[in-house]
């Protein structure tokens, strides 16, 4: 159950990160505001991709550890995944509200 939960949370988070990164095309990608808007999403996406790869290679742990450690780990992963989903969904809402001015790279 623990391994399945990890796969789901990491998969959803990675999908949200990749989705945001694929749609977010700022005009000036190296401005501090653009780095702030997308940089952490890219970094977290890379961490999620690495974690999914290692989970696939090594498999889940047969001994997950004490209950409080498992709860803390899954709680933090759930919170991070939720933030990635909020970022992605709010960006989709922004794109729908401003179809005339999509932030495209030029």
Short mmCIF file of C-alpha atoms in Angstrom, two decimals, residues 4-81:
data_model
loop_
_atom_site.label_atom_id
_atom_site.label_comp_id
_atom_site.label_asym_id
_atom_site.label_seq_id
_atom_site.Cartn_x
_atom_site.Cartn_y
_atom_site.Cartn_z
CA UNK A 4 1.35 2.30 -4.41
CA UNK A 5 0.75 5.57 -2.55
CA UNK A 6 4.27 6.71 -3.45
CA UNK A 7 3.71 5.88 -7.12
CA UNK A 8 0.42 7.79 -7.20
CA UNK A 9 1.71 10.89 -5.40
CA UNK A 10 4.95 11.04 -7.37
CA UNK A 11 3.16 10.39 -10.67
CA UNK A 12 0.53 13.07 -10.10
CA UNK A 13 3.16 15.57 -8.96
CA UNK A 14 5.41 14.86 -11.92
CA UNK A 15 2.49 15.20 -14.33
CA UNK A 16 1.55 18.57 -12.81
CA UNK A 17 5.16 19.77 -12.99
CA UNK A 18 5.62 18.69 -16.60
CA UNK A 19 2.22 20.13 -17.55
CA UNK A 20 3.07 23.52 -16.05
CA UNK A 21 6.53 23.55 -17.61
CA UNK A 22 5.15 22.58 -21.03
CA UNK A 23 2.58 25.39 -21.01
CA UNK A 24 4.61 28.13 -19.32
CA UNK A 25 6.58 29.95 -22.03
CA UNK A 26 7.65 33.32 -20.60
CA UNK A 27 8.91 36.09 -22.85
CA UNK A 28 11.93 36.66 -20.60
CA UNK A 29 12.68 33.31 -18.94
CA UNK A 30 15.64 34.52 -16.87
CA UNK A 31 13.93 37.40 -15.08
CA UNK A 32 13.75 36.85 -11.37
CA UNK A 33 9.93 36.74 -11.41
CA UNK A 34 9.93 34.07 -14.13
CA UNK A 35 12.56 32.03 -12.31
CA UNK A 36 10.42 32.32 -9.18
CA UNK A 37 7.29 31.26 -11.10
CA UNK A 38 8.77 28.22 -12.79
CA UNK A 39 12.16 27.40 -11.26
CA UNK A 40 10.91 25.61 -8.19
CA UNK A 41 8.38 23.66 -10.28
CA UNK A 42 11.20 22.40 -12.51
CA UNK A 43 13.39 21.46 -9.54
CA UNK A 44 10.59 19.61 -7.76
CA UNK A 45 9.68 17.88 -11.04
CA UNK A 46 13.26 16.64 -11.39
CA UNK A 47 13.23 15.38 -7.80
CA UNK A 48 9.92 13.60 -8.48
CA UNK A 49 11.28 12.06 -11.71
CA UNK A 50 14.38 10.82 -9.88
CA UNK A 51 12.27 9.43 -7.05
CA UNK A 52 9.97 7.61 -9.47
CA UNK A 53 12.95 6.17 -11.33
CA UNK A 54 14.58 4.95 -8.12
CA UNK A 55 11.28 3.57 -6.83
CA UNK A 56 10.89 1.63 -10.08
CA UNK A 57 14.46 0.31 -9.97
CA UNK A 58 14.71 -0.48 -6.26
CA UNK A 59 11.07 -1.15 -5.53
CA UNK A 60 9.27 -0.14 -2.39
CA UNK A 61 10.65 -0.76 1.05
CA UNK A 62 9.33 -3.86 2.77
CA UNK A 63 9.90 -2.13 6.10
CA UNK A 64 8.68 1.43 5.81
CA UNK A 65 9.74 2.39 9.34
CA UNK A 66 7.82 3.67 12.33
CA UNK A 67 4.27 4.87 11.72
CA UNK A 68 5.12 8.49 12.54
CA UNK A 69 7.97 8.53 10.00
CA UNK A 70 5.70 7.10 7.30
CA UNK A 71 2.97 9.60 8.19
CA UNK A 72 5.43 12.51 8.08
CA UNK A 73 6.93 11.41 4.76
CA UNK A 74 3.56 10.86 3.09
CA UNK A 75 2.19 14.09 4.58
CA UNK A 76 5.03 16.19 3.21
CA UNK A 77 4.84 14.45 -0.17
CA UNK A 78 1.08 15.01 -0.28
CA UNK A 79 1.49 18.70 0.59
CA UNK A 80 4.15 19.20 -2.10
CA UNK A 81 2.04 17.38 -4.69
#
